[in-house]
Every structure is written in structure tokens, then in C-alpha cells.
PDB file of C-alpha atoms in Angstrom:
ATOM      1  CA  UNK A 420      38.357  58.698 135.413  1.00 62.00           C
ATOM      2  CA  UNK A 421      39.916  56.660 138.841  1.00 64.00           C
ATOM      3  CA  UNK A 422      43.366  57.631 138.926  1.00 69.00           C
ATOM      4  CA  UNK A 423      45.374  54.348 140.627  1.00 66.00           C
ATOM      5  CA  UNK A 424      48.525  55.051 142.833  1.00 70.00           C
ATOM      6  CA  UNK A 425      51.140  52.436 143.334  1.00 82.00           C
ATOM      7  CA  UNK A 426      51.932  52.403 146.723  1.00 88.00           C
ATOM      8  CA  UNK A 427      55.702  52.070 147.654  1.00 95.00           C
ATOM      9  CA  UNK A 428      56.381  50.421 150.741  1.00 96.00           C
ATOM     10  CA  UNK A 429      59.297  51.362 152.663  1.00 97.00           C
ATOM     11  CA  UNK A 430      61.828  50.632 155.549  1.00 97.00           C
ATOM     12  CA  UNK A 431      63.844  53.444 156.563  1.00 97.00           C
ATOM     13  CA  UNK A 432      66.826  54.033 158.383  1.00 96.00           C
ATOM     14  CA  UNK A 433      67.660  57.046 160.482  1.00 94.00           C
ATOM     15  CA  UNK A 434      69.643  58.252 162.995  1.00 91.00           C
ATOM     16  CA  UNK A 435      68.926  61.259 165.400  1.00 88.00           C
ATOM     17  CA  UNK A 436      71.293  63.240 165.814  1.00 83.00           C
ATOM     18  CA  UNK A 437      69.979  66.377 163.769  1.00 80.00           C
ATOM     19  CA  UNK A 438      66.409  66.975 162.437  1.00 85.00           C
ATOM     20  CA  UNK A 439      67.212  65.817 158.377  1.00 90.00           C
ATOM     21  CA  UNK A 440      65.481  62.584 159.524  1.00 91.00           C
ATOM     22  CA  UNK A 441      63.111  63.498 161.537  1.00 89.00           C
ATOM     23  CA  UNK A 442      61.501  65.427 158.648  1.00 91.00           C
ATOM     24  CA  UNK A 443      62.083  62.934 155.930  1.00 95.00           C
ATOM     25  CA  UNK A 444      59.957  60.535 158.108  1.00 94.00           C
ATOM     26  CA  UNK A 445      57.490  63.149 158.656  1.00 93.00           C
ATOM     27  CA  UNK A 446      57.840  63.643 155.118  1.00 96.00           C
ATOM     28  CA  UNK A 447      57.564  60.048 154.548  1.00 96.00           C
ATOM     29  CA  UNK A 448      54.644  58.830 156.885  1.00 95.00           C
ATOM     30  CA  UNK A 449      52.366  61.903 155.071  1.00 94.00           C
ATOM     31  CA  UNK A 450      52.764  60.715 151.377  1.00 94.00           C
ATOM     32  CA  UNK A 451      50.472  58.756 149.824  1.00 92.00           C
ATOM     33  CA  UNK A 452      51.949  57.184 147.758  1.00 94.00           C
ATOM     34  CA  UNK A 453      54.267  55.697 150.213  1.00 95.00           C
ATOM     35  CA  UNK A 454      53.410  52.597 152.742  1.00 95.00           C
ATOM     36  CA  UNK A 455      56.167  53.310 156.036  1.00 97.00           C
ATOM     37  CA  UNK A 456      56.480  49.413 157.007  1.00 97.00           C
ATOM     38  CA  UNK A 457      59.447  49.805 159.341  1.00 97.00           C
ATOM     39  CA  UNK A 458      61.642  52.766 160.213  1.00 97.00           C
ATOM     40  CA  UNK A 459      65.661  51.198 161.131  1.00 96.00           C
ATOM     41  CA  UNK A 460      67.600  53.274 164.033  1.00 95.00           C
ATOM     42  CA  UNK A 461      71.131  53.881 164.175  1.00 93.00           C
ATOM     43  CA  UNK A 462      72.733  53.144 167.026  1.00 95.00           C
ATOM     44  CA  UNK A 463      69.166  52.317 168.375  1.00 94.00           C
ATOM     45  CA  UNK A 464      69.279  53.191 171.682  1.00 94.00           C
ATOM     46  CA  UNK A 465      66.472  52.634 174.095  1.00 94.00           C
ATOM     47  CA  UNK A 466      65.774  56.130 174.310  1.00 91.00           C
ATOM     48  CA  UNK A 467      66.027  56.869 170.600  1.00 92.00           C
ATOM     49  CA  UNK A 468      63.694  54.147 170.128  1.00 94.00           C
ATOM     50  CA  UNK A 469      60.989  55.949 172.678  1.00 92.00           C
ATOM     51  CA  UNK A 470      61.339  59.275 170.303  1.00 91.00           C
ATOM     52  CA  UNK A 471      60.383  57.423 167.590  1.00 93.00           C
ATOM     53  CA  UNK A 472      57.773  55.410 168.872  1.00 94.00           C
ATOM     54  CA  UNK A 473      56.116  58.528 170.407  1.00 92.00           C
ATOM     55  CA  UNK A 474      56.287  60.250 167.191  1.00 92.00           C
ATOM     56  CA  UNK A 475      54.620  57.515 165.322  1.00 94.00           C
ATOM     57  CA  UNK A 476      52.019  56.256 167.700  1.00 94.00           C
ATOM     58  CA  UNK A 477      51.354  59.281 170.119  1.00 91.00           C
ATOM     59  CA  UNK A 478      52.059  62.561 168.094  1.00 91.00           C
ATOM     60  CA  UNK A 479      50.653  61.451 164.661  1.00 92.00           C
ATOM     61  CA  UNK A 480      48.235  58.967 166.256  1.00 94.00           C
ATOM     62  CA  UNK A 481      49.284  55.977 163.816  1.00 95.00           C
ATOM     63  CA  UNK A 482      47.807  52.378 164.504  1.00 96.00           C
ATOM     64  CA  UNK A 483      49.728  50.515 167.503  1.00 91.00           C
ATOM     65  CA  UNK A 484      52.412  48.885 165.613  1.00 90.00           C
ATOM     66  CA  UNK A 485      51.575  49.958 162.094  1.00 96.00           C
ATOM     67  CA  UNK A 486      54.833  50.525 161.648  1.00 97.00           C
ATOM     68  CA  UNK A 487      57.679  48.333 163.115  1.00 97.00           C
ATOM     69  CA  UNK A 488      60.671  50.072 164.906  1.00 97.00           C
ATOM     70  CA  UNK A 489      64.084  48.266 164.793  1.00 97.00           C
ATOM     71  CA  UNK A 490      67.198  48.667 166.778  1.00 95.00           C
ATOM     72  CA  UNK A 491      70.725  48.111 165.487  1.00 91.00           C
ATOM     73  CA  UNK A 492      72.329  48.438 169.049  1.00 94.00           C
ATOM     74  CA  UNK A 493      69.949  49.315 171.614  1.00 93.00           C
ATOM     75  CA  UNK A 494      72.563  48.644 174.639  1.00 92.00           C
ATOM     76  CA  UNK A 495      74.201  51.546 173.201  1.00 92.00           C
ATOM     77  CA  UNK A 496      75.911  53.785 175.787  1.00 89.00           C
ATOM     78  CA  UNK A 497      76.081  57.427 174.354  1.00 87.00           C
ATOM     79  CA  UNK A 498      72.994  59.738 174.215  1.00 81.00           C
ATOM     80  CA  UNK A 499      71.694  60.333 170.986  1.00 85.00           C
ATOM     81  CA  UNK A 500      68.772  62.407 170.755  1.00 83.00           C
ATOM     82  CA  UNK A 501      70.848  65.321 170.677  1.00 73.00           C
ATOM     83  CA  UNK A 502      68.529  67.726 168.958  1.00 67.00           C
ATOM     84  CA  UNK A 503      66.223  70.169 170.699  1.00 79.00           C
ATOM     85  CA  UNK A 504      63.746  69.601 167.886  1.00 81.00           C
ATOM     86  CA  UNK A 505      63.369  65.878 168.366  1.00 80.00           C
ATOM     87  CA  UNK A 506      62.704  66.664 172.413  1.00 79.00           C
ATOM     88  CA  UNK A 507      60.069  69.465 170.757  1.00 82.00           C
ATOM     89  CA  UNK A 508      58.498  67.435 168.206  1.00 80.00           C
ATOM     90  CA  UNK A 509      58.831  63.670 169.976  1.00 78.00           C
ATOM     91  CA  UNK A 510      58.949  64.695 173.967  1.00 71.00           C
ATOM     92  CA  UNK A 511      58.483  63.609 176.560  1.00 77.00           C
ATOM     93  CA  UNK A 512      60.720  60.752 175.079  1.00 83.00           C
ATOM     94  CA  UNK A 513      60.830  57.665 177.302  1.00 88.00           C
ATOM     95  CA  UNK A 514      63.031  54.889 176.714  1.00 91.00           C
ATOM     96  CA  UNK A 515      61.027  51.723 174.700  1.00 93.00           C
ATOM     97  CA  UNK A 516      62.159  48.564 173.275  1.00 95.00           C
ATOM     98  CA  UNK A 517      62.497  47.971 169.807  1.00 96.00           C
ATOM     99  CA  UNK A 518      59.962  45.362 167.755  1.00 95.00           C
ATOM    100  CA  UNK A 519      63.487  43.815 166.767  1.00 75.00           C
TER     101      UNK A 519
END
């Protein structure tokens, strides 16, 4: 018998100043069950937005723009990729512009 899964689609919000996030979207992205539509960053800054971007679209190879990355402030002044894990996992991390 065909089994059907309901896939959940989801926007999520993170922030990068420890790994907790990084692996709930890794966590997140892998499920199958659930559809990643947009991932949220807090602050947002240019440079958080290139970690995630290069996560999602160079590290685990997903479709160009299969998943939307937004920006709360991305004029933000402070550095906030403060973990040595995001540089491992994410790096080299340029600075990219958010979809919105």
C-alpha cells in the first residue's frame, strides 16, 4: 500500500549567533515531510545572509532560489556570525543580499 505524506511548508527564522539554528535548518531542509519555503534572519546582516545562502545553494546544492532568504535589518552594523561552526559548515561566507 502507497503511504501519502503531507508535506508542511515552512518559513523559519534564525539567528546566528550559536549553532542551535544552524542544525535545526539542517535538520529542517533534510525532512521529508517538510517543504523549507523561506528561512527569516535576525538582524540579517549582509554577511549573515551570505552564510546562509552558501549553505543552502553551495554546500547542500539546493535549486537557485528554492528557498527564499529574508533580511530583517541587513544595514546592521555588528558582526554576527560569531560561531566557528557556521565559518566551518557555511565558509567562505561572503556578504549577499537578501530576496527581501
Amino acid at each position: 500500500a502507497m503511504q501519502h505524506v503531507l508535506q508542511m511548508n515552512v518559513i523559519y527564522d534564525l539567528e546566528t549567533g550559536d549553532p542551535d539554528d544552524l542544525f535545526a535548518v539542517l535538520f529542517l531542509i533534510s525532512h521529508p515531510s517538510v517543504n523549507v519555503r523561506a528561512v527569516t534572519i535576525t538582524p540579517g546582516t549582509l554577511q549573515q545572509v551570505g552564510a546562509i545562502k552558501n549553505l543552502l545553494f553551495n554546500k547542500l546544492n539546493l535549486p537557485p532560489n528554492s528557498v527564499l532568504v529574508g533580511s530583517a535589518n541587513p544595514k546592521h552594523k555588528k558582526q554576527c556570525v560569531a560561531s566557528k561552526i557556521w565559518n566551518t559548515l557555511c565558509g567562505p561566507i561572503k556578504e549577499q543580499q537578501p530576496d527581501g
